[in-house]
Amino acid sequence: MRTAHFGRRAAAVGLVAWLGLAAPASASAAGFSTCIDSLKGQVVAQGVSADLAARALNGARYDEEVLRKARAQPEFKTPIWDYLGFLVDEQRIADGRTMMARYDRVLRAAEERFGVNRYVIAAIWGVESNFGQDAGDNYLPHALANLVCGGVRTKFFRGELVAALKLVDRGDLELNELYGSWAGAFGQTQFIPSTYQRLAVDFDGDGRRDLVKSVPDALGSTANYLHKAGWRKGESWMIEVKVPPGYNGPTGRRNKASLSSWGQRGVTRADGAPISGGAQAGLLLPAGPKGPGFLVFRNFDAIYSYNQAESYALAISHLADRLAGYPAFRTAWPTDDPPLSRAQRFELQRLLLAQGYDVGEVDGKIGPQSRAAIKAAEERFGMKPTGRPGGKIYRALGGR
Ligand code: CA
Protein backbone atom coordinates (compact mmCIF):
# COMPACT_ATOMS: atom_id res chain seq x y z
CA MET A 1 0.00 0.00 0.00
CA ARG A 2 2.06 2.84 -1.29
CA THR A 3 0.35 5.63 0.64
CA ALA A 4 1.03 3.97 3.97
CA HIS A 5 4.73 3.68 3.31
CA PHE A 6 6.92 6.38 4.57
CA GLY A 7 9.72 3.92 4.03
CA ARG A 8 10.40 0.37 4.73
CA ARG A 9 10.74 -0.57 8.32
CA ALA A 10 11.76 0.83 11.57
CA ALA A 11 13.58 4.07 11.18
CA ALA A 12 11.37 5.67 8.58
CA VAL A 13 8.11 5.13 10.38
CA GLY A 14 8.31 8.16 12.64
CA LEU A 15 8.99 10.43 9.72
CA VAL A 16 5.76 12.37 9.68
CA ALA A 17 5.75 12.95 13.41
CA TRP A 18 9.36 14.01 13.29
CA LEU A 19 8.68 16.49 10.52
CA GLY A 20 5.94 18.00 12.59
CA LEU A 21 8.45 18.82 15.31
CA ALA A 22 11.23 20.30 13.25
CA ALA A 23 10.50 21.97 9.95
CA PRO A 24 13.64 21.31 7.91
CA ALA A 25 15.60 24.12 6.39
CA SER A 26 14.20 24.70 2.96
CA ALA A 27 16.38 23.41 0.16
CA SER A 28 16.62 25.95 -2.55
CA ALA A 29 17.06 25.02 -6.15
CA ALA A 30 20.15 27.26 -6.14
CA GLY A 31 21.95 25.46 -3.32
CA PHE A 32 21.01 22.07 -4.67
CA SER A 33 23.87 21.44 -7.09
CA THR A 34 26.43 22.46 -4.46
CA CYS A 35 24.82 20.01 -2.07
CA ILE A 36 24.88 17.23 -4.69
CA ASP A 37 28.59 17.78 -5.31
CA SER A 38 29.28 17.54 -1.61
CA LEU A 39 27.02 14.49 -1.29
CA LYS A 40 28.98 12.68 -4.00
CA GLY A 41 32.13 13.16 -1.93
CA GLN A 42 30.37 11.90 1.19
CA VAL A 43 29.07 8.68 -0.34
CA VAL A 44 32.49 7.97 -1.86
CA ALA A 45 34.04 8.51 1.58
CA GLN A 46 31.69 5.83 2.85
CA GLY A 47 32.93 3.29 0.33
CA VAL A 48 30.86 3.79 -2.81
CA SER A 49 32.91 3.78 -6.01
CA ALA A 50 33.47 7.26 -7.44
CA ASP A 51 32.27 6.26 -10.87
CA LEU A 52 29.00 4.92 -9.49
CA ALA A 53 28.46 7.97 -7.26
CA ALA A 54 28.84 10.20 -10.31
CA ARG A 55 26.52 8.10 -12.48
CA ALA A 56 23.90 7.97 -9.73
CA LEU A 57 23.91 11.64 -8.81
CA ASN A 58 24.89 13.51 -11.96
CA GLY A 59 21.70 14.87 -13.37
CA ALA A 60 19.87 14.97 -10.03
CA ARG A 61 17.40 17.84 -10.04
CA TYR A 62 15.77 19.68 -7.21
CA ASP A 63 12.43 17.90 -6.76
CA GLU A 64 9.77 19.87 -4.98
CA GLU A 65 7.38 16.89 -5.17
CA VAL A 66 9.55 14.59 -3.02
CA LEU A 67 9.93 17.30 -0.37
CA ARG A 68 6.24 18.08 -0.45
CA LYS A 69 5.46 14.42 0.21
CA ALA A 70 8.04 14.27 2.97
CA ARG A 71 6.52 17.30 4.68
CA ALA A 72 2.87 16.36 4.21
CA GLN A 73 0.90 15.90 7.40
CA PRO A 74 -1.67 13.12 7.39
CA GLU A 75 -4.88 15.13 7.08
CA PHE A 76 -7.26 12.25 7.41
CA LYS A 77 -7.41 9.39 9.88
CA THR A 78 -8.42 6.25 8.02
CA PRO A 79 -10.89 4.07 9.95
CA ILE A 80 -9.55 0.56 10.47
CA TRP A 81 -12.34 -0.96 8.36
CA ASP A 82 -11.45 1.25 5.38
CA TYR A 83 -7.78 0.34 5.71
CA LEU A 84 -8.61 -3.38 5.78
CA GLY A 85 -11.30 -3.05 3.11
CA PHE A 86 -8.69 -1.64 0.75
CA LEU A 87 -5.89 -4.09 1.55
CA VAL A 88 -7.88 -7.29 1.96
CA ASP A 89 -10.46 -7.14 -0.81
CA GLU A 90 -11.73 -10.05 -2.91
CA GLN A 91 -9.49 -9.10 -5.81
CA ARG A 92 -6.33 -9.29 -3.69
CA ILE A 93 -7.44 -12.63 -2.25
CA ALA A 94 -8.07 -14.00 -5.75
CA ASP A 95 -4.79 -12.59 -7.10
CA GLY A 96 -3.01 -14.02 -4.07
CA ARG A 97 -4.37 -17.50 -4.66
CA THR A 98 -3.26 -17.33 -8.29
CA MET A 99 0.23 -16.15 -7.36
CA MET A 100 0.53 -18.71 -4.57
CA ALA A 101 -0.28 -21.46 -7.04
CA ARG A 102 2.26 -20.10 -9.53
CA TYR A 103 5.03 -19.84 -6.92
CA ASP A 104 3.99 -22.82 -4.81
CA ARG A 105 7.38 -24.49 -4.99
CA VAL A 106 9.23 -21.30 -3.99
CA LEU A 107 6.84 -20.54 -1.14
CA ARG A 108 7.12 -24.06 0.22
CA ALA A 109 10.91 -23.90 -0.02
CA ALA A 110 10.94 -20.58 1.88
CA GLU A 111 8.61 -22.02 4.50
CA GLU A 112 10.89 -25.04 4.84
CA ARG A 113 14.13 -23.08 5.07
CA PHE A 114 13.02 -20.22 7.34
CA GLY A 115 10.15 -21.87 9.19
CA VAL A 116 7.79 -19.03 8.27
CA ASN A 117 4.22 -19.70 7.16
CA ARG A 118 3.88 -19.35 3.39
CA TYR A 119 0.48 -17.66 3.53
CA VAL A 120 1.99 -14.86 5.60
CA ILE A 121 4.90 -14.48 3.16
CA ALA A 122 2.41 -14.22 0.29
CA ALA A 123 0.24 -11.74 2.19
CA ILE A 124 3.19 -9.40 2.72
CA TRP A 125 4.10 -9.63 -0.96
CA GLY A 126 0.50 -8.79 -1.87
CA VAL A 127 0.25 -5.77 0.37
CA GLU A 128 3.75 -4.41 -0.25
CA SER A 129 3.76 -4.42 -4.05
CA ASN A 130 0.48 -5.99 -5.11
CA PHE A 131 2.38 -9.20 -5.89
CA GLY A 132 5.13 -7.36 -7.73
CA GLN A 133 2.81 -5.18 -9.80
CA ASP A 134 3.42 -1.88 -8.03
CA ALA A 135 6.80 -1.34 -6.47
CA GLY A 136 7.02 2.45 -6.93
CA ASP A 137 8.40 4.67 -9.66
CA ASN A 138 10.67 7.16 -7.92
CA TYR A 139 14.33 6.96 -8.96
CA LEU A 140 15.89 6.27 -5.57
CA PRO A 141 19.28 8.02 -5.89
CA HIS A 142 17.58 11.27 -6.85
CA ALA A 143 14.71 10.98 -4.37
CA LEU A 144 17.11 10.19 -1.52
CA ALA A 145 19.47 13.00 -2.60
CA ASN A 146 16.55 15.43 -2.48
CA LEU A 147 15.65 14.32 1.03
CA VAL A 148 19.28 14.70 2.17
CA CYS A 149 19.73 18.09 0.51
CA GLY A 150 16.28 19.20 1.64
CA GLY A 151 17.31 18.63 5.23
CA VAL A 152 14.88 15.77 5.81
CA ARG A 153 16.49 13.32 8.26
CA THR A 154 19.76 13.97 6.51
CA LYS A 155 21.86 11.34 8.24
CA PHE A 156 19.27 8.60 7.87
CA PHE A 157 18.58 9.19 4.18
CA ARG A 158 22.28 9.64 3.38
CA GLY A 159 22.83 6.22 4.95
CA GLU A 160 20.06 4.79 2.78
CA LEU A 161 21.61 6.34 -0.32
CA VAL A 162 24.97 4.79 0.53
CA ALA A 163 23.31 1.41 1.17
CA ALA A 164 21.43 1.58 -2.14
CA LEU A 165 24.58 2.32 -4.12
CA LYS A 166 26.52 -0.41 -2.36
CA LEU A 167 23.89 -2.89 -3.56
CA VAL A 168 24.84 -1.83 -7.08
CA ASP A 169 28.57 -1.89 -6.36
CA ARG A 170 28.39 -5.46 -5.05
CA GLY A 171 26.43 -6.60 -8.10
CA ASP A 172 23.01 -7.32 -6.59
CA LEU A 173 21.25 -4.77 -8.80
CA GLU A 174 21.79 -2.38 -11.67
CA LEU A 175 21.65 1.35 -11.00
CA ASN A 176 18.65 1.70 -13.32
CA GLU A 177 16.69 -0.80 -11.22
CA LEU A 178 16.58 1.45 -8.15
CA TYR A 179 12.99 2.62 -8.39
CA GLY A 180 10.63 2.70 -5.43
CA SER A 181 8.78 4.93 -3.00
CA TRP A 182 9.89 8.52 -2.52
CA ALA A 183 11.24 7.51 0.91
CA GLY A 184 13.45 4.70 -0.38
CA ALA A 185 11.42 1.50 0.04
CA PHE A 186 11.75 -0.55 -3.13
CA GLY A 187 11.45 -3.91 -4.79
CA GLN A 188 8.73 -6.51 -4.44
CA THR A 189 9.04 -6.54 -0.66
CA GLN A 190 9.57 -2.77 -0.28
CA PHE A 191 12.73 -3.01 1.82
CA ILE A 192 14.64 0.20 2.46
CA PRO A 193 18.23 -0.19 1.21
CA SER A 194 19.78 -0.74 4.67
CA THR A 195 17.30 -3.54 5.37
CA TYR A 196 18.00 -4.98 1.94
CA GLN A 197 21.72 -4.92 2.66
CA ARG A 198 21.19 -6.63 6.02
CA LEU A 199 18.47 -9.19 5.33
CA ALA A 200 18.00 -9.88 1.61
CA VAL A 201 18.88 -13.40 0.50
CA ASP A 202 19.69 -14.95 -2.87
CA PHE A 203 16.97 -17.57 -2.94
CA ASP A 204 17.15 -18.56 -6.61
CA GLY A 205 20.85 -19.27 -6.36
CA ASP A 206 22.11 -17.05 -9.19
CA GLY A 207 24.59 -15.28 -6.90
CA ARG A 208 22.71 -11.98 -6.73
CA ARG A 209 20.11 -10.73 -4.27
CA ASP A 210 17.55 -9.29 -6.64
CA LEU A 211 14.35 -8.21 -4.89
CA VAL A 212 13.29 -6.21 -7.93
CA LYS A 213 13.00 -8.91 -10.60
CA SER A 214 13.41 -12.23 -8.79
CA VAL A 215 10.24 -13.44 -7.06
CA PRO A 216 12.15 -16.22 -5.27
CA ASP A 217 14.67 -13.71 -3.88
CA ALA A 218 11.83 -11.43 -2.76
CA LEU A 219 9.85 -14.20 -1.07
CA GLY A 220 12.92 -15.76 0.50
CA SER A 221 13.99 -12.35 1.82
CA THR A 222 10.59 -11.70 3.37
CA ALA A 223 10.78 -15.10 5.06
CA ASN A 224 14.26 -14.30 6.30
CA TYR A 225 13.05 -10.95 7.64
CA LEU A 226 10.27 -12.61 9.65
CA HIS A 227 12.60 -15.37 10.82
CA LYS A 228 15.06 -12.75 12.11
CA ALA A 229 12.16 -10.85 13.69
CA GLY A 230 11.49 -13.86 15.91
CA TRP A 231 8.95 -15.90 13.98
CA ARG A 232 8.11 -19.16 15.73
CA LYS A 233 7.62 -22.09 13.40
CA GLY A 234 4.23 -23.72 13.45
CA GLU A 235 2.67 -21.22 15.83
CA SER A 236 -0.39 -19.16 15.09
CA TRP A 237 -0.37 -15.35 14.57
CA MET A 238 -3.91 -14.23 15.31
CA ILE A 239 -7.36 -15.55 16.15
CA GLU A 240 -10.60 -13.62 16.05
CA VAL A 241 -12.37 -13.50 19.40
CA LYS A 242 -15.32 -11.96 21.18
CA VAL A 243 -15.20 -10.12 24.49
CA PRO A 244 -18.08 -9.95 27.00
CA PRO A 245 -20.44 -6.95 26.60
CA GLY A 246 -18.93 -3.82 28.18
CA TYR A 247 -15.47 -5.43 28.46
CA ASN A 248 -13.00 -2.96 29.93
CA GLY A 249 -10.18 -5.30 30.95
CA PRO A 250 -6.62 -5.33 29.65
CA THR A 251 -5.84 -4.87 25.96
CA GLY A 252 -2.72 -4.29 23.88
CA ARG A 253 -0.28 -6.33 21.86
CA ARG A 254 2.34 -6.29 24.60
CA ASN A 255 -0.10 -7.14 27.39
CA LYS A 256 0.23 -10.86 26.87
CA ALA A 257 -1.41 -13.53 28.99
CA SER A 258 -2.19 -17.22 28.50
CA LEU A 259 -5.20 -18.22 26.44
CA SER A 260 -6.64 -19.77 29.61
CA SER A 261 -6.50 -16.46 31.45
CA TRP A 262 -8.24 -14.74 28.54
CA GLY A 263 -10.86 -17.46 28.77
CA GLN A 264 -11.30 -16.68 32.46
CA ARG A 265 -11.92 -13.03 31.54
CA GLY A 266 -14.81 -14.13 29.37
CA VAL A 267 -13.06 -13.96 26.01
CA THR A 268 -14.26 -16.64 23.58
CA ARG A 269 -13.58 -17.56 19.98
CA ALA A 270 -15.62 -15.50 17.53
CA ASP A 271 -18.18 -18.33 17.27
CA GLY A 272 -18.53 -18.45 21.06
CA ALA A 273 -16.36 -21.54 21.57
CA PRO A 274 -14.24 -21.44 24.72
CA ILE A 275 -10.49 -20.84 24.57
CA SER A 276 -7.86 -22.39 26.77
CA GLY A 277 -4.21 -23.32 26.82
CA GLY A 278 -0.89 -21.81 27.78
CA ALA A 279 -0.01 -19.91 24.58
CA GLN A 280 0.67 -16.24 25.26
CA ALA A 281 -1.41 -13.64 23.42
CA GLY A 282 -2.43 -10.00 23.67
CA LEU A 283 -5.95 -8.71 23.03
CA LEU A 284 -6.61 -6.12 20.32
CA LEU A 285 -9.93 -4.33 20.04
CA PRO A 286 -9.18 -1.96 17.14
CA ALA A 287 -12.77 -0.66 17.01
CA GLY A 288 -13.65 -1.07 20.68
CA PRO A 289 -15.46 -3.94 22.44
CA LYS A 290 -18.39 -3.92 19.98
CA GLY A 291 -16.20 -4.65 16.95
CA PRO A 292 -14.18 -7.76 16.17
CA GLY A 293 -11.57 -8.68 18.76
CA PHE A 294 -8.26 -10.43 18.17
CA LEU A 295 -5.87 -12.43 20.28
CA VAL A 296 -2.44 -11.88 18.78
CA PHE A 297 0.61 -14.07 19.36
CA ARG A 298 4.37 -13.67 19.16
CA ASN A 299 4.23 -14.20 15.39
CA PHE A 300 1.93 -11.18 15.08
CA ASP A 301 4.77 -9.15 16.63
CA ALA A 302 7.13 -10.42 13.94
CA ILE A 303 4.67 -9.24 11.28
CA TYR A 304 4.26 -5.94 13.16
CA SER A 305 8.00 -5.31 12.96
CA TYR A 306 7.76 -5.23 9.16
CA ASN A 307 5.93 -1.90 9.19
CA GLN A 308 5.47 -0.94 12.84
CA ALA A 309 1.72 -0.50 12.74
CA GLU A 310 -0.93 -2.72 14.31
CA SER A 311 -3.36 -1.97 11.48
CA TYR A 312 -0.72 -3.22 9.03
CA ALA A 313 -0.10 -6.40 11.01
CA LEU A 314 -3.84 -6.97 11.23
CA ALA A 315 -4.19 -6.62 7.46
CA ILE A 316 -1.33 -9.05 6.76
CA SER A 317 -2.62 -11.53 9.35
CA HIS A 318 -6.13 -11.45 7.94
CA LEU A 319 -5.03 -11.62 4.30
CA ALA A 320 -2.89 -14.66 5.18
CA ASP A 321 -5.93 -16.30 6.78
CA ARG A 322 -8.11 -15.52 3.77
CA LEU A 323 -5.47 -16.91 1.39
CA ALA A 324 -5.42 -20.06 3.50
CA GLY A 325 -9.18 -20.37 3.00
CA TYR A 326 -10.48 -19.05 6.31
CA PRO A 327 -13.59 -16.84 6.21
CA ALA A 328 -13.95 -13.08 6.67
CA PHE A 329 -14.29 -11.72 10.22
CA ARG A 330 -17.32 -13.10 11.98
CA THR A 331 -18.12 -9.93 13.91
CA ALA A 332 -19.02 -6.89 11.82
CA TRP A 333 -17.22 -3.58 12.23
CA PRO A 334 -19.31 -1.13 14.27
CA THR A 335 -20.30 1.06 11.33
CA ASP A 336 -23.37 1.39 9.11
CA ASP A 337 -21.18 2.80 6.32
CA PRO A 338 -19.13 -0.15 5.06
CA PRO A 339 -15.73 0.18 3.37
CA LEU A 340 -15.17 0.01 -0.37
CA SER A 341 -12.93 -2.41 -2.23
CA ARG A 342 -10.29 -1.09 -4.63
CA ALA A 343 -12.60 -1.74 -7.60
CA GLN A 344 -15.35 0.22 -5.86
CA ARG A 345 -12.96 3.12 -5.20
CA PHE A 346 -12.29 3.35 -8.92
CA GLU A 347 -16.01 3.22 -9.56
CA LEU A 348 -16.64 5.91 -6.93
CA GLN A 349 -14.22 8.23 -8.70
CA ARG A 350 -15.84 7.49 -12.07
CA LEU A 351 -19.28 8.23 -10.64
CA LEU A 352 -18.10 11.48 -9.07
CA LEU A 353 -16.45 12.55 -12.32
CA ALA A 354 -19.54 11.66 -14.36
CA GLN A 355 -21.60 13.85 -12.03
CA GLY A 356 -19.35 16.85 -12.43
CA TYR A 357 -16.97 16.54 -9.48
CA ASP A 358 -13.26 17.06 -10.03
CA VAL A 359 -11.45 14.03 -8.59
CA GLY A 360 -8.16 14.56 -10.41
CA GLU A 361 -6.87 11.35 -11.96
CA VAL A 362 -9.22 8.35 -11.76
CA ASP A 363 -6.68 5.98 -10.24
CA GLY A 364 -8.53 4.38 -7.35
CA LYS A 365 -6.40 6.37 -4.92
CA ILE A 366 -8.44 8.58 -2.66
CA GLY A 367 -6.27 11.69 -2.20
CA PRO A 368 -7.14 15.26 -1.15
CA GLN A 369 -8.92 16.04 -4.43
CA SER A 370 -11.10 12.94 -4.26
CA ARG A 371 -11.90 13.66 -0.62
CA ALA A 372 -12.98 17.18 -1.46
CA ALA A 373 -15.20 15.80 -4.22
CA ILE A 374 -16.71 13.22 -1.84
CA LYS A 375 -17.43 15.99 0.69
CA ALA A 376 -19.15 18.13 -1.90
CA ALA A 377 -21.26 15.18 -3.03
CA GLU A 378 -22.14 14.30 0.57
CA GLU A 379 -23.34 17.87 1.09
CA ARG A 380 -25.47 17.71 -2.02
CA PHE A 381 -27.17 14.56 -0.72
CA GLY A 382 -27.72 16.14 2.69
CA MET A 383 -25.21 13.79 4.30
CA LYS A 384 -22.60 14.70 6.88
CA PRO A 385 -19.51 15.80 4.90
CA THR A 386 -16.73 13.37 5.85
CA GLY A 387 -14.68 13.02 2.65
CA ARG A 388 -14.52 9.30 3.35
CA PRO A 389 -14.90 6.78 0.51
CA GLY A 390 -17.69 4.75 2.15
CA GLY A 391 -20.61 2.67 1.02
CA LYS A 392 -23.26 5.32 1.71
CA ILE A 393 -21.98 7.99 -0.65
CA TYR A 394 -21.07 5.25 -3.13
CA ARG A 395 -24.67 4.04 -3.24
CA ALA A 396 -26.08 7.59 -3.23
CA LEU A 397 -24.09 8.23 -6.40
CA GLY A 398 -25.48 5.10 -8.01
CA GLY A 399 -22.74 2.62 -7.19
CA ARG A 400 -23.57 -1.02 -6.70
CA1 CA B 1 19.13 -14.29 -6.89
Short mmCIF file of C-alpha atoms in Angstrom, two decimals, residues 35-211:
data_model
loop_
_atom_site.label_atom_id
_atom_site.label_comp_id
_atom_site.label_asym_id
_atom_site.label_seq_id
_atom_site.Cartn_x
_atom_site.Cartn_y
_atom_site.Cartn_z
CA CYS A 35 24.82 20.01 -2.07
CA ILE A 36 24.88 17.23 -4.69
CA ASP A 37 28.59 17.78 -5.31
CA SER A 38 29.28 17.54 -1.61
CA LEU A 39 27.02 14.49 -1.29
CA LYS A 40 28.98 12.68 -4.00
CA GLY A 41 32.13 13.16 -1.93
CA GLN A 42 30.37 11.90 1.19
CA VAL A 43 29.07 8.68 -0.34
CA VAL A 44 32.49 7.97 -1.86
CA ALA A 45 34.04 8.51 1.58
CA GLN A 46 31.69 5.83 2.85
CA GLY A 47 32.93 3.29 0.33
CA VAL A 48 30.86 3.79 -2.81
CA SER A 49 32.91 3.78 -6.01
CA ALA A 50 33.47 7.26 -7.44
CA ASP A 51 32.27 6.26 -10.87
CA LEU A 52 29.00 4.92 -9.49
CA ALA A 53 28.46 7.97 -7.26
CA ALA A 54 28.84 10.20 -10.31
CA ARG A 55 26.52 8.10 -12.48
CA ALA A 56 23.90 7.97 -9.73
CA LEU A 57 23.91 11.64 -8.81
CA ASN A 58 24.89 13.51 -11.96
CA GLY A 59 21.70 14.87 -13.37
CA ALA A 60 19.87 14.97 -10.03
CA ARG A 61 17.40 17.84 -10.04
CA TYR A 62 15.77 19.68 -7.21
CA ASP A 63 12.43 17.90 -6.76
CA GLU A 64 9.77 19.87 -4.98
CA GLU A 65 7.38 16.89 -5.17
CA VAL A 66 9.55 14.59 -3.02
CA LEU A 67 9.93 17.30 -0.37
CA ARG A 68 6.24 18.08 -0.45
CA LYS A 69 5.46 14.42 0.21
CA ALA A 70 8.04 14.27 2.97
CA ARG A 71 6.52 17.30 4.68
CA ALA A 72 2.87 16.36 4.21
CA GLN A 73 0.90 15.90 7.40
CA PRO A 74 -1.67 13.12 7.39
CA GLU A 75 -4.88 15.13 7.08
CA PHE A 76 -7.26 12.25 7.41
CA LYS A 77 -7.41 9.39 9.88
CA THR A 78 -8.42 6.25 8.02
CA PRO A 79 -10.89 4.07 9.95
CA ILE A 80 -9.55 0.56 10.47
CA TRP A 81 -12.34 -0.96 8.36
CA ASP A 82 -11.45 1.25 5.38
CA TYR A 83 -7.78 0.34 5.71
CA LEU A 84 -8.61 -3.38 5.78
CA GLY A 85 -11.30 -3.05 3.11
CA PHE A 86 -8.69 -1.64 0.75
CA LEU A 87 -5.89 -4.09 1.55
CA VAL A 88 -7.88 -7.29 1.96
CA ASP A 89 -10.46 -7.14 -0.81
CA GLU A 90 -11.73 -10.05 -2.91
CA GLN A 91 -9.49 -9.10 -5.81
CA ARG A 92 -6.33 -9.29 -3.69
CA ILE A 93 -7.44 -12.63 -2.25
CA ALA A 94 -8.07 -14.00 -5.75
CA ASP A 95 -4.79 -12.59 -7.10
CA GLY A 96 -3.01 -14.02 -4.07
CA ARG A 97 -4.37 -17.50 -4.66
CA THR A 98 -3.26 -17.33 -8.29
CA MET A 99 0.23 -16.15 -7.36
CA MET A 100 0.53 -18.71 -4.57
CA ALA A 101 -0.28 -21.46 -7.04
CA ARG A 102 2.26 -20.10 -9.53
CA TYR A 103 5.03 -19.84 -6.92
CA ASP A 104 3.99 -22.82 -4.81
CA ARG A 105 7.38 -24.49 -4.99
CA VAL A 106 9.23 -21.30 -3.99
CA LEU A 107 6.84 -20.54 -1.14
CA ARG A 108 7.12 -24.06 0.22
CA ALA A 109 10.91 -23.90 -0.02
CA ALA A 110 10.94 -20.58 1.88
CA GLU A 111 8.61 -22.02 4.50
CA GLU A 112 10.89 -25.04 4.84
CA ARG A 113 14.13 -23.08 5.07
CA PHE A 114 13.02 -20.22 7.34
CA GLY A 115 10.15 -21.87 9.19
CA VAL A 116 7.79 -19.03 8.27
CA ASN A 117 4.22 -19.70 7.16
CA ARG A 118 3.88 -19.35 3.39
CA TYR A 119 0.48 -17.66 3.53
CA VAL A 120 1.99 -14.86 5.60
CA ILE A 121 4.90 -14.48 3.16
CA ALA A 122 2.41 -14.22 0.29
CA ALA A 123 0.24 -11.74 2.19
CA ILE A 124 3.19 -9.40 2.72
CA TRP A 125 4.10 -9.63 -0.96
CA GLY A 126 0.50 -8.79 -1.87
CA VAL A 127 0.25 -5.77 0.37
CA GLU A 128 3.75 -4.41 -0.25
CA SER A 129 3.76 -4.42 -4.05
CA ASN A 130 0.48 -5.99 -5.11
CA PHE A 131 2.38 -9.20 -5.89
CA GLY A 132 5.13 -7.36 -7.73
CA GLN A 133 2.81 -5.18 -9.80
CA ASP A 134 3.42 -1.88 -8.03
CA ALA A 135 6.80 -1.34 -6.47
CA GLY A 136 7.02 2.45 -6.93
CA ASP A 137 8.40 4.67 -9.66
CA ASN A 138 10.67 7.16 -7.92
CA TYR A 139 14.33 6.96 -8.96
CA LEU A 140 15.89 6.27 -5.57
CA PRO A 141 19.28 8.02 -5.89
CA HIS A 142 17.58 11.27 -6.85
CA ALA A 143 14.71 10.98 -4.37
CA LEU A 144 17.11 10.19 -1.52
CA ALA A 145 19.47 13.00 -2.60
CA ASN A 146 16.55 15.43 -2.48
CA LEU A 147 15.65 14.32 1.03
CA VAL A 148 19.28 14.70 2.17
CA CYS A 149 19.73 18.09 0.51
CA GLY A 150 16.28 19.20 1.64
CA GLY A 151 17.31 18.63 5.23
CA VAL A 152 14.88 15.77 5.81
CA ARG A 153 16.49 13.32 8.26
CA THR A 154 19.76 13.97 6.51
CA LYS A 155 21.86 11.34 8.24
CA PHE A 156 19.27 8.60 7.87
CA PHE A 157 18.58 9.19 4.18
CA ARG A 158 22.28 9.64 3.38
CA GLY A 159 22.83 6.22 4.95
CA GLU A 160 20.06 4.79 2.78
CA LEU A 161 21.61 6.34 -0.32
CA VAL A 162 24.97 4.79 0.53
CA ALA A 163 23.31 1.41 1.17
CA ALA A 164 21.43 1.58 -2.14
CA LEU A 165 24.58 2.32 -4.12
CA LYS A 166 26.52 -0.41 -2.36
CA LEU A 167 23.89 -2.89 -3.56
CA VAL A 168 24.84 -1.83 -7.08
CA ASP A 169 28.57 -1.89 -6.36
CA ARG A 170 28.39 -5.46 -5.05
CA GLY A 171 26.43 -6.60 -8.10
CA ASP A 172 23.01 -7.32 -6.59
CA LEU A 173 21.25 -4.77 -8.80
CA GLU A 174 21.79 -2.38 -11.67
CA LEU A 175 21.65 1.35 -11.00
CA ASN A 176 18.65 1.70 -13.32
CA GLU A 177 16.69 -0.80 -11.22
CA LEU A 178 16.58 1.45 -8.15
CA TYR A 179 12.99 2.62 -8.39
CA GLY A 180 10.63 2.70 -5.43
CA SER A 181 8.78 4.93 -3.00
CA TRP A 182 9.89 8.52 -2.52
CA ALA A 183 11.24 7.51 0.91
CA GLY A 184 13.45 4.70 -0.38
CA ALA A 185 11.42 1.50 0.04
CA PHE A 186 11.75 -0.55 -3.13
CA GLY A 187 11.45 -3.91 -4.79
CA GLN A 188 8.73 -6.51 -4.44
CA THR A 189 9.04 -6.54 -0.66
CA GLN A 190 9.57 -2.77 -0.28
CA PHE A 191 12.73 -3.01 1.82
CA ILE A 192 14.64 0.20 2.46
CA PRO A 193 18.23 -0.19 1.21
CA SER A 194 19.78 -0.74 4.67
CA THR A 195 17.30 -3.54 5.37
CA TYR A 196 18.00 -4.98 1.94
CA GLN A 197 21.72 -4.92 2.66
CA ARG A 198 21.19 -6.63 6.02
CA LEU A 199 18.47 -9.19 5.33
CA ALA A 200 18.00 -9.88 1.61
CA VAL A 201 18.88 -13.40 0.50
CA ASP A 202 19.69 -14.95 -2.87
CA PHE A 203 16.97 -17.57 -2.94
CA ASP A 204 17.15 -18.56 -6.61
CA GLY A 205 20.85 -19.27 -6.36
CA ASP A 206 22.11 -17.05 -9.19
CA GLY A 207 24.59 -15.28 -6.90
CA ARG A 208 22.71 -11.98 -6.73
CA ARG A 209 20.11 -10.73 -4.27
CA ASP A 210 17.55 -9.29 -6.64
CA LEU A 211 14.35 -8.21 -4.89
#
